Coordinates of N, CA and C and ligand atoms in Angstrom, one line a residue:
M1 N 17.6 78.3 42.6 CA 17.0 77.0 43.0 C 16.7 76.1 41.8
F2 N 17.0 74.8 41.9 CA 16.7 73.9 40.9 C 15.2 73.7 40.8
L3 N 14.7 73.9 39.6 CA 13.2 73.8 39.5 C 12.7 72.4 39.1
P4 N 12.1 71.7 40.0 CA 11.7 70.3 39.8 C 10.4 70.3 38.9
T5 N 10.3 69.2 38.2 CA 9.0 69.0 37.5 C 8.1 68.2 38.4
S6 N 6.9 68.0 38.1 CA 6.0 67.2 39.0 C 6.6 65.8 39.0
H7 N 6.7 65.2 40.1 CA 7.4 63.9 40.1 C 6.5 62.7 40.3
A8 N 7.2 61.6 40.4 CA 6.4 60.3 40.3 C 5.8 59.9 41.6
V9 N 5.9 60.7 42.6 CA 5.4 60.3 43.9 C 3.9 59.8 43.8
E10 N 3.1 60.6 43.0 CA 1.7 60.2 43.0 C 1.5 58.8 42.5
S11 N 2.3 58.4 41.5 CA 2.1 57.1 40.9 C 2.8 56.0 41.7
S12 N 3.6 56.4 42.7 CA 4.4 55.4 43.4 C 3.6 54.9 44.6
S13 N 3.9 53.7 45.1 CA 3.3 53.3 46.3 C 3.9 53.9 47.5
Y14 N 5.0 54.5 47.3 CA 5.7 55.1 48.5 C 5.1 56.5 48.8
S15 N 4.7 56.6 50.1 CA 4.1 57.9 50.5 C 5.0 58.5 51.5
P16 N 5.7 59.6 51.1 CA 6.7 60.1 52.0 C 6.1 60.8 53.3
P17 N 6.8 60.6 54.4 CA 6.3 61.3 55.6 C 6.6 62.8 55.4
P18 N 6.0 63.7 56.2 CA 6.4 65.1 56.0 C 7.9 65.3 56.3
C19 N 8.4 66.4 55.7 CA 9.8 66.7 55.8 C 10.6 66.0 56.9
Q20 N 11.5 65.1 56.5 CA 12.2 64.3 57.5 C 13.5 65.0 58.0
Q21 N 13.9 64.6 59.2 CA 15.2 65.1 59.7 C 16.2 63.9 59.7
F22 N 17.3 64.1 59.0 CA 18.3 63.1 58.9 C 19.4 63.4 59.8
T23 N 20.1 62.4 60.3 CA 21.3 62.6 61.1 C 22.5 62.8 60.1
F24 N 23.6 63.4 60.6 CA 24.7 63.6 59.7 C 25.3 62.2 59.3
S25 N 25.3 61.2 60.2 CA 25.7 59.9 59.8 C 25.0 59.3 58.6
Q26 N 23.7 59.5 58.6 CA 22.8 59.0 57.5 C 23.3 59.7 56.2
I27 N 23.6 61.0 56.3 CA 24.0 61.7 55.1 C 25.3 61.3 54.6
E28 N 26.2 61.0 55.6 CA 27.6 60.5 55.2 C 27.5 59.2 54.6
L29 N 26.6 58.4 55.1 CA 26.4 57.0 54.5 C 25.9 57.1 53.1
A30 N 24.9 58.0 52.9 CA 24.3 58.2 51.6 C 25.2 58.7 50.5
T31 N 26.2 59.6 50.9 CA 27.1 60.2 50.0 C 28.5 59.6 50.0
R32 N 28.6 58.4 50.7 CA 29.9 57.8 50.9 C 30.9 58.8 51.3
G33 N 30.6 59.5 52.4 CA 31.5 60.5 53.0 C 31.7 61.7 52.0
F34 N 30.7 62.1 51.3 CA 30.8 63.2 50.4 C 31.8 63.0 49.3
D35 N 31.7 61.8 48.7 CA 32.6 61.4 47.7 C 32.5 62.3 46.5
E36 N 33.6 62.9 46.0 CA 33.6 63.8 44.9 C 33.0 63.3 43.6
S37 N 33.2 61.9 43.5 CA 32.6 61.3 42.3 C 31.1 61.3 42.3
L38 N 30.5 61.6 43.4 CA 29.0 61.7 43.4 C 28.5 63.1 43.3
V39 N 29.4 64.1 43.0 CA 28.9 65.4 42.8 C 28.2 65.5 41.5
I40 N 26.9 66.0 41.5 CA 26.1 66.1 40.3 C 25.8 67.5 39.9
G41 N 26.2 68.4 40.8 CA 25.9 69.8 40.5 C 26.5 70.8 41.5
R42 N 26.4 72.0 41.3 CA 26.9 73.0 42.2 C 26.1 74.3 42.0
G43 N 25.6 74.8 43.2 CA 24.8 76.0 43.1 C 25.2 77.0 44.2
G44 N 24.4 77.9 44.4 CA 24.7 79.0 45.4 C 24.9 78.4 46.8
F45 N 24.3 77.3 47.1 CA 24.4 76.7 48.4 C 25.7 75.9 48.6
G46 N 26.1 75.3 47.5 CA 27.3 74.5 47.5 C 27.2 73.3 46.6
R47 N 28.0 72.2 46.8 CA 27.9 71.1 46.0 C 26.6 70.3 46.2
V48 N 26.2 69.6 45.1 CA 25.0 68.7 45.2 C 25.5 67.3 44.9
Y49 N 25.2 66.4 45.8 CA 25.7 65.0 45.6 C 24.5 64.1 45.3
R50 N 24.8 63.1 44.5 CA 23.8 62.0 44.3 C 24.0 61.1 45.4
G51 N 22.9 60.6 46.1 CA 23.1 59.7 47.2 C 21.9 58.8 47.3
T52 N 22.1 57.7 48.0 CA 20.9 56.8 48.2 C 20.7 56.8 49.7
I53 N 19.5 57.3 50.1 CA 19.2 57.5 51.5 C 18.0 56.6 51.9
T54 N 18.1 56.2 53.2 CA 17.0 55.4 53.7 C 15.9 56.2 54.3
S55 N 14.7 55.9 53.9 CA 13.5 56.6 54.5 C 12.6 55.5 55.0
G56 N 12.5 55.2 56.2 CA 11.8 54.1 56.7 C 12.4 52.8 56.2
A57 N 11.6 52.1 55.4 CA 12.1 50.8 54.9 C 12.5 51.0 53.4
T58 N 12.4 52.3 52.9 CA 12.6 52.5 51.5 C 13.9 53.2 51.2
L59 N 14.6 52.8 50.1 CA 15.8 53.4 49.7 C 15.4 54.5 48.6
L60 N 15.9 55.7 48.8 CA 15.5 56.7 47.8 C 16.7 57.3 47.1
D61 N 16.6 57.5 45.8 CA 17.7 58.2 45.1 C 17.5 59.7 45.3
A62 N 18.5 60.3 45.9 CA 18.4 61.7 46.3 C 19.5 62.6 45.7
A63 N 19.1 63.9 45.8 CA 20.1 64.9 45.4 C 20.3 65.6 46.8
I64 N 21.6 65.6 47.2 CA 21.9 66.1 48.6 C 22.7 67.3 48.5
K65 N 22.2 68.4 49.0 CA 22.8 69.8 48.9 C 23.4 70.2 50.2
R66 N 24.7 70.3 50.2 CA 25.4 70.6 51.5 C 25.9 72.1 51.5
L67 N 25.4 72.9 52.5 CA 25.9 74.3 52.6 C 27.4 74.3 52.8
E68 N 28.1 75.1 52.0 CA 29.5 75.2 52.1 C 29.8 76.5 52.9
S69 N 30.9 76.5 53.6 CA 31.3 77.7 54.4 C 31.6 78.9 53.5
T70 N 32.0 78.6 52.3 CA 32.3 79.7 51.3 C 31.0 80.3 50.7
S71 N 29.9 79.6 50.9 CA 28.6 80.1 50.3 C 28.2 81.4 50.9
N72 N 27.6 82.3 50.1 CA 27.0 83.5 50.7 C 25.6 83.3 51.2
Q73 N 25.2 82.0 51.1 CA 23.9 81.7 51.7 C 24.1 81.1 53.1
G74 N 23.1 81.0 53.9 CA 23.3 80.5 55.3 C 22.0 80.0 55.9
A75 N 21.9 80.1 57.2 CA 20.8 79.6 58.0 C 19.5 80.2 57.5
V76 N 19.5 81.4 57.2 CA 18.2 82.1 56.8 C 17.6 81.4 55.5
E77 N 18.5 81.2 54.5 CA 18.1 80.6 53.3 C 17.7 79.1 53.5
F78 N 18.5 78.5 54.3 CA 18.3 77.0 54.6 C 16.9 76.8 55.2
W79 N 16.6 77.6 56.3 CA 15.3 77.4 56.9 C 14.1 77.9 56.0
A80 N 14.4 78.9 55.3 CA 13.3 79.4 54.4 C 13.0 78.4 53.3
E81 N 14.0 77.7 52.8 CA 13.8 76.6 51.8 C 13.0 75.5 52.4
I82 N 13.3 75.1 53.6 CA 12.6 74.0 54.3 C 11.1 74.4 54.5
E83 N 10.9 75.6 55.0 CA 9.6 76.1 55.3 C 8.7 76.2 54.0
M84 N 9.3 76.8 53.0 CA 8.6 77.0 51.8 C 8.2 75.7 51.1
L85 N 9.2 74.8 51.0 CA 9.0 73.5 50.3 C 8.1 72.6 51.1
S86 N 8.2 72.7 52.4 CA 7.3 71.8 53.3 C 5.9 72.2 53.1
N87 N 5.6 73.5 53.0 CA 4.3 74.0 52.8 C 3.7 73.6 51.4
L88 N 4.6 73.5 50.4 CA 4.2 73.2 49.1 C 4.0 71.7 48.8
R89 N 4.4 70.9 49.8 CA 4.5 69.4 49.5 C 3.2 68.8 49.0
H90 N 2.1 69.4 49.5 CA 0.8 68.8 49.1 C 0.5 68.9 47.7
S91 N 1.1 69.9 47.0 CA 0.9 70.0 45.6 C 1.6 69.0 44.8
H92 N 2.5 68.2 45.4 CA 3.3 67.2 44.7 C 4.2 67.8 43.7
L93 N 4.5 69.1 43.8 CA 5.4 69.8 42.9 C 6.8 69.9 43.4
V94 N 6.9 69.5 44.6 CA 8.2 69.8 45.3 C 9.0 68.6 45.6
S95 N 10.3 68.7 45.5 CA 11.1 67.6 45.6 C 11.9 67.4 47.0
L96 N 11.5 68.2 48.0 CA 12.3 68.1 49.2 C 11.8 66.9 50.0
I97 N 12.8 66.0 50.4 CA 12.6 64.9 51.2 C 12.8 65.2 52.7
G98 N 13.9 66.0 52.9 CA 14.2 66.3 54.3 C 15.5 67.1 54.4
Y99 N 16.0 67.2 55.6 CA 17.2 68.0 55.9 C 18.0 67.4 57.0
C100 N 19.2 68.0 57.2 CA 20.0 67.6 58.3 C 20.6 68.9 58.9
N101 N 20.5 69.1 60.2 CA 21.1 70.2 60.8 C 21.8 69.8 62.1
E102 N 23.0 69.4 61.9 CA 23.8 69.0 63.1 C 25.0 69.9 63.2
G103 N 25.2 70.5 64.4 CA 26.3 71.4 64.5 C 26.2 72.5 63.5
K104 N 27.3 72.7 62.7 CA 27.3 73.7 61.7 C 26.7 73.2 60.3
E105 N 26.5 71.9 60.3 CA 26.0 71.3 59.0 C 24.6 71.7 58.7
M106 N 24.4 72.2 57.5 CA 23.1 72.4 56.9 C 22.9 71.8 55.6
I107 N 22.1 70.7 55.5 CA 22.1 69.9 54.3 C 20.6 69.7 53.9
L108 N 20.3 69.8 52.6 CA 19.0 69.6 52.1 C 19.0 68.4 51.3
V109 N 17.9 67.6 51.5 CA 17.8 66.3 50.7 C 16.6 66.4 49.8
Y110 N 16.8 66.2 48.5 CA 15.7 66.3 47.5 C 15.6 65.0 46.8
W111 N 14.5 64.8 46.1 CA 14.4 63.7 45.2 C 15.4 63.9 44.1
N112 N 16.0 62.9 43.5 CA 16.8 63.1 42.4 C 15.9 63.2 41.1
E113 N 15.7 64.4 40.7 CA 14.8 64.7 39.6 C 15.3 64.1 38.3
F114 N 16.6 64.0 38.1 CA 17.1 63.5 36.8 C 16.7 62.0 36.6
I115 N 16.8 61.3 37.7 CA 16.5 59.9 37.7 C 15.0 59.7 37.3
E116 N 14.2 60.5 37.9 CA 12.8 60.4 37.6 C 12.5 60.7 36.2
R117 N 13.2 61.7 35.7 CA 12.9 62.1 34.3 C 13.4 61.0 33.4
E118 N 14.5 60.3 33.7 CA 15.0 59.2 32.9 C 14.0 58.1 32.9
A119 N 13.4 57.8 34.1 CA 12.4 56.7 34.3 C 11.2 57.1 33.5
E120 N 10.8 58.3 33.5 CA 9.6 58.8 32.8 C 9.8 58.6 31.3
S121 N 11.0 59.0 30.8 CA 11.3 58.9 29.4 C 11.3 57.5 28.9
F122 N 11.8 56.6 29.8 CA 11.9 55.2 29.4 C 10.5 54.6 29.3
L123 N 9.6 55.0 30.3 CA 8.2 54.6 30.3 C 7.5 55.0 29.0
L124 N 7.7 56.3 28.6 CA 7.1 56.8 27.4 C 7.6 56.0 26.2
F125 N 8.9 55.7 26.2 CA 9.5 55.0 25.1 C 8.8 53.6 25.0
L126 N 8.6 52.9 26.1 CA 8.0 51.6 26.1 C 6.5 51.7 25.6
I127 N 5.8 52.8 26.0 CA 4.4 52.9 25.6 C 4.3 53.1 24.1
E128 N 5.2 53.9 23.5 CA 5.3 54.1 22.1 C 5.6 52.8 21.4
L129 N 6.5 52.0 22.0 CA 6.8 50.7 21.4 C 5.6 49.8 21.3
V130 N 4.9 49.7 22.4 CA 3.7 48.9 22.5 C 2.6 49.4 21.5
K131 N 2.5 50.7 21.4 CA 1.5 51.3 20.5 C 1.7 50.9 19.0
D132 N 3.0 50.9 18.6 CA 3.4 50.6 17.2 C 3.1 49.2 16.8
K133 N 2.9 48.3 17.8 CA 2.7 46.9 17.5 C 1.3 46.6 17.1
Ligands
LIG201 N1 16.6 67.6 43.0 C1 17.7 67.5 42.2 N2 17.8 66.4 41.4 C2 18.9 66.3 40.5 N3 19.8 67.2 40.4 C3 19.7 68.4 41.2 C4 18.7 68.6 42.1 N4 18.8 69.8 42.7 C5 20.0 70.3 42.2 N5 20.5 69.4 41.3 C6 21.8 69.7 40.5 O1 22.6 70.6 41.2 C7 22.7 71.8 40.4 C8 22.8 73.0 41.3 O2 21.5 73.1 41.9 P1 21.1 74.2 43.0 O3 19.7 74.2 43.2 O4 22.0 74.1 44.2 O5 21.7 75.5 42.3 P2 21.0 76.7 41.5 O6 19.9 76.1 40.6 O7 22.0 77.5 40.9 O8 20.3 77.5 42.7 P3 20.8 78.5 43.8 O9 22.1 79.0 43.3 O10 19.7 79.5 43.8 O11 20.9 77.7 45.1 C9 21.6 71.8 39.4 O12 21.9 72.5 38.3 C10 21.4 70.3 39.1 O13 22.4 69.9 38.2

């Protein structure tokens, strides 16, 4: 599992609803039909895509993990991940936004941690810049 750092939810005005269920069409839209150019990683579950997904009125930068048929992981791991991360949400340590389970599709949607880290680094850079003046 990708280990997230504590993320920017606390400082953001966006308050995520509890683990959301997405339709497959929403996931397809977010990943431009699982465009290979949007693949940002690959793990035991399958490919991880960068995508922009709509949550209410907010657009979120997400990491979208799609279970591949060749994976040795399956429904057990999929539901275990949702249950475990949903229970941990209150600690703000966890990056799960939601999931999609339509037909055979099992897809997990996380915050894109790399984007947040980049934003945090940029903020720290700006703070240092202001301090030096
Ligand atoms: N929330 C995320 N934000 C940004 N990139 C991610 C995120 N989750 C996964 N990734 C990217 O996808 C890659 C694979 O992640 P994934 O969690 O599927 O594999 P893993 O860490 O090998 O875990 P496992 O094999 O146990 O499922 C990571 O190395 C990372 O590059």
